mmCIF file of C-alpha atoms in Angstrom:
data_model
loop_
_atom_site.group_PDB
_atom_site.id
_atom_site.type_symbol
_atom_site.label_atom_id
_atom_site.label_comp_id
_atom_site.label_asym_id
_atom_site.label_seq_id
_atom_site.Cartn_x
_atom_site.Cartn_y
_atom_site.Cartn_z
ATOM 1 C CA MET A 23 104.358 98.770 132.214
ATOM 2 C CA PHE A 24 106.720 97.203 129.720
ATOM 3 C CA GLU A 25 106.359 94.926 126.718
ATOM 4 C CA LEU A 26 108.246 91.763 125.865
ATOM 5 C CA PRO A 27 108.328 90.436 122.294
ATOM 6 C CA TRP A 28 108.159 86.804 121.256
ATOM 7 C CA LEU A 29 108.830 84.987 118.020
ATOM 8 C CA PRO A 30 105.745 83.374 116.479
ATOM 9 C CA PRO A 31 104.150 80.998 116.613
ATOM 10 C CA TYR A 32 103.170 80.978 120.296
ATOM 11 C CA ASP A 33 100.331 78.812 121.601
ATOM 12 C CA TRP A 34 98.995 81.109 124.332
ATOM 13 C CA HIS A 35 95.862 79.028 124.768
ATOM 14 C CA TRP A 36 97.925 75.953 125.678
ATOM 15 C CA MET A 37 100.340 77.918 127.919
ATOM 16 C CA PHE A 38 97.593 79.631 129.893
ATOM 17 C CA ASN A 39 95.649 76.346 130.232
ATOM 18 C CA PHE A 40 98.807 74.626 131.509
ATOM 19 C CA LEU A 41 99.469 77.368 134.074
ATOM 20 C CA GLN A 42 95.816 77.623 135.079
ATOM 21 C CA ALA A 43 95.600 73.887 135.773
ATOM 22 C CA ARG A 44 98.515 74.252 138.214
ATOM 23 C CA ALA A 45 97.625 77.666 139.651
ATOM 24 C CA VAL A 46 98.071 78.051 143.391
ATOM 25 C CA ASN A 47 94.984 79.603 144.954
ATOM 26 C CA GLY A 48 95.777 83.000 146.450
ATOM 27 C CA ILE A 49 98.984 83.311 144.389
ATOM 28 C CA GLU A 50 97.820 83.096 140.765
ATOM 29 C CA ARG A 51 94.648 83.792 138.834
ATOM 30 C CA PHE A 52 93.453 84.250 135.263
ATOM 31 C CA GLN A 53 91.148 87.109 134.429
ATOM 32 C CA ASP A 54 90.057 88.714 131.151
ATOM 33 C CA GLY A 55 92.832 87.104 129.092
ATOM 34 C CA SER A 56 95.557 87.969 131.621
ATOM 35 C CA TYR A 57 97.661 85.904 133.990
ATOM 36 C CA ILE A 58 97.980 87.698 137.331
ATOM 37 C CA ARG A 59 100.224 86.480 140.102
ATOM 38 C CA SER A 60 101.934 87.646 143.228
ATOM 39 C CA TRP A 61 105.708 87.674 143.418
ATOM 40 C CA ARG A 62 108.383 88.547 145.954
ATOM 41 C CA SER A 63 111.998 89.491 145.355
ATOM 42 C CA GLY A 64 113.763 90.180 148.637
ATOM 43 C CA PRO A 65 111.766 92.839 150.505
ATOM 44 C CA HIS A 66 109.837 93.813 147.353
ATOM 45 C CA CYS A 67 106.483 92.227 146.639
ATOM 46 C CA GLY A 68 103.428 92.851 144.522
ATOM 47 C CA LEU A 69 101.475 91.632 141.530
ATOM 48 C CA ILE A 70 102.591 90.949 137.975
ATOM 49 C CA THR A 71 99.903 91.092 135.294
ATOM 50 C CA MET A 72 100.801 89.484 131.955
ATOM 51 C CA THR A 73 98.598 89.984 128.913
ATOM 52 C CA PRO A 74 99.515 88.709 125.443
ATOM 53 C CA ASP A 75 98.833 90.972 122.487
ATOM 54 C CA GLU A 76 98.832 88.427 119.676
ATOM 55 C CA THR A 77 98.341 91.038 116.964
ATOM 56 C CA ARG A 78 101.519 92.917 117.911
ATOM 57 C CA GLN A 79 103.306 89.765 119.193
ATOM 58 C CA VAL A 80 104.196 91.329 122.525
ATOM 59 C CA LEU A 81 103.397 90.495 126.119
ATOM 60 C CA ARG A 82 102.217 93.507 128.090
ATOM 61 C CA VAL A 83 103.541 93.277 131.647
ATOM 62 C CA GLN A 84 102.317 95.499 134.443
ATOM 63 C CA LEU A 85 103.885 95.602 137.904
ATOM 64 C CA THR A 86 102.285 97.004 141.026
ATOM 65 C CA PRO A 87 104.317 99.727 142.789
ATOM 66 C CA GLY A 88 105.932 97.290 145.224
ATOM 67 C CA LEU A 89 107.812 95.597 142.363
ATOM 68 C CA LEU A 90 108.992 98.640 140.427
ATOM 69 C CA ALA A 91 112.367 98.592 142.219
ATOM 70 C CA VAL A 92 113.000 95.057 140.902
ATOM 71 C CA GLU A 93 111.625 95.535 137.395
ATOM 72 C CA ASN A 94 114.695 93.953 135.749
ATOM 73 C CA GLN A 95 114.411 90.790 137.863
ATOM 74 C CA ALA A 96 110.675 90.626 137.127
ATOM 75 C CA ARG A 97 111.385 91.007 133.409
ATOM 76 C CA GLU A 98 113.927 88.156 133.473
ATOM 77 C CA GLY A 99 111.541 85.981 135.476
ATOM 78 C CA VAL A 100 108.641 86.516 133.076
ATOM 79 C CA ILE A 101 110.860 85.671 130.102
ATOM 80 C CA LYS A 102 111.848 82.375 131.781
ATOM 81 C CA LEU A 103 108.338 81.601 133.023
ATOM 82 C CA LEU A 104 106.769 81.920 129.569
ATOM 83 C CA ASP A 105 109.784 80.816 127.500
ATOM 84 C CA LEU A 106 109.714 84.084 125.554
ATOM 85 C CA ALA A 107 113.360 83.819 124.444
ATOM 86 C CA CYS A 108 112.610 80.637 122.493
ATOM 87 C CA CYS A 109 113.213 80.648 118.768
ATOM 88 C CA PRO A 110 110.586 78.115 117.650
ATOM 89 C CA GLN A 111 111.597 77.605 114.006
ATOM 90 C CA PRO A 112 114.725 75.460 114.631
ATOM 91 C CA ILE A 113 112.782 73.413 117.179
ATOM 92 C CA GLN A 114 109.941 72.812 114.727
ATOM 93 C CA GLN A 115 112.426 71.833 112.039
ATOM 94 C CA ALA A 116 114.219 69.410 114.351
ATOM 95 C CA LEU A 117 110.984 67.815 115.591
ATOM 96 C CA GLY A 118 109.427 67.666 112.126
ATOM 97 C CA THR A 119 106.039 65.959 112.141
ATOM 98 C CA LEU A 120 106.054 65.688 115.952
ATOM 99 C CA ALA A 121 105.670 69.483 116.186
ATOM 100 C CA ALA A 122 103.282 69.874 113.254
ATOM 101 C CA SER A 123 100.086 69.436 115.257
ATOM 102 C CA ARG A 124 101.072 71.948 117.971
ATOM 103 C CA PRO A 125 103.076 74.815 116.474
ATOM 104 C CA GLY A 126 104.043 77.408 119.037
ATOM 105 C CA LEU A 127 104.144 75.056 121.993
ATOM 106 C CA ARG A 128 106.594 76.375 124.617
ATOM 107 C CA LEU A 129 108.154 74.952 127.740
ATOM 108 C CA PRO A 130 106.739 76.685 130.831
ATOM 109 C CA GLY A 131 109.266 77.651 133.464
ATOM 110 C CA SER A 132 109.039 79.671 136.657
ATOM 111 C CA LEU A 133 109.840 83.117 137.974
ATOM 112 C CA ASN A 134 112.682 81.727 140.085
ATOM 113 C CA VAL A 135 114.517 78.502 140.867
ATOM 114 C CA PHE A 136 113.019 78.112 144.349
ATOM 115 C CA GLU A 137 109.487 78.204 142.970
ATOM 116 C CA GLN A 138 110.386 75.637 140.311
ATOM 117 C CA GLY A 139 111.757 73.315 142.986
ATOM 118 C CA VAL A 140 108.674 73.644 145.178
ATOM 119 C CA ARG A 141 106.352 73.034 142.228
ATOM 120 C CA SER A 142 108.363 69.961 141.197
ATOM 121 C CA ILE A 143 108.208 68.471 144.685
ATOM 122 C CA LEU A 144 104.490 69.184 145.072
ATOM 123 C CA GLY A 145 103.790 67.766 141.616
ATOM 124 C CA GLN A 146 105.681 64.588 142.481
ATOM 125 C CA LEU A 147 103.826 64.237 145.796
ATOM 126 C CA VAL A 148 100.447 64.660 144.116
ATOM 127 C CA SER A 149 101.400 62.148 141.403
ATOM 128 C CA CYS A 150 102.547 59.623 144.015
ATOM 129 C CA LEU A 151 99.386 60.071 146.089
ATOM 130 C CA LEU A 152 97.184 59.585 143.034
ATOM 131 C CA TYR A 153 99.212 56.564 141.935
ATOM 132 C CA THR A 154 99.129 54.884 145.347
ATOM 133 C CA SER A 155 95.420 55.610 145.794
ATOM 134 C CA ASP A 156 94.660 54.152 142.332
ATOM 135 C CA ALA A 157 96.835 51.138 143.087
ATOM 136 C CA ALA A 158 95.038 50.566 146.385
ATOM 137 C CA ASP A 159 91.658 50.716 144.603
ATOM 138 C CA ASP A 160 92.898 48.186 142.048
ATOM 139 C CA MET A 161 94.043 45.769 144.762
ATOM 140 C CA GLN A 162 90.789 45.671 146.740
ATOM 141 C CA CYS A 163 89.164 42.266 146.839
ATOM 142 C CA VAL A 164 85.695 41.971 145.423
ATOM 143 C CA ASP A 165 83.463 39.114 146.544
#
């Protein structure tokens, strides 16, 4: 297990809701305040469990034995996924009143570039399907 710090504020409720709404069944789940997901790096695979400790402002990260050999890559991926390297104060200052209602909002990423690409394509396909289905409903003739 290792811990990753973050600079406050951090809106964990929003981040976990965002990730949960897009969770891939069989890959990701949320349980008891933790985000648990499978991950593969080369021949190494296992589960990553991420649990925020808001009092201490650290994220507790636990890897199953299959990922211990790639702990550094997992660490880097988690930092990118949850935008833990963000320094929110300059962003809040630059956004001013736009950021006032949601302090601590972060930009979710991914554990690796391939996953981000797949999620982007799937998200676009779902959006297009919903749009075309809504458009078709709107164009139906009613007697």
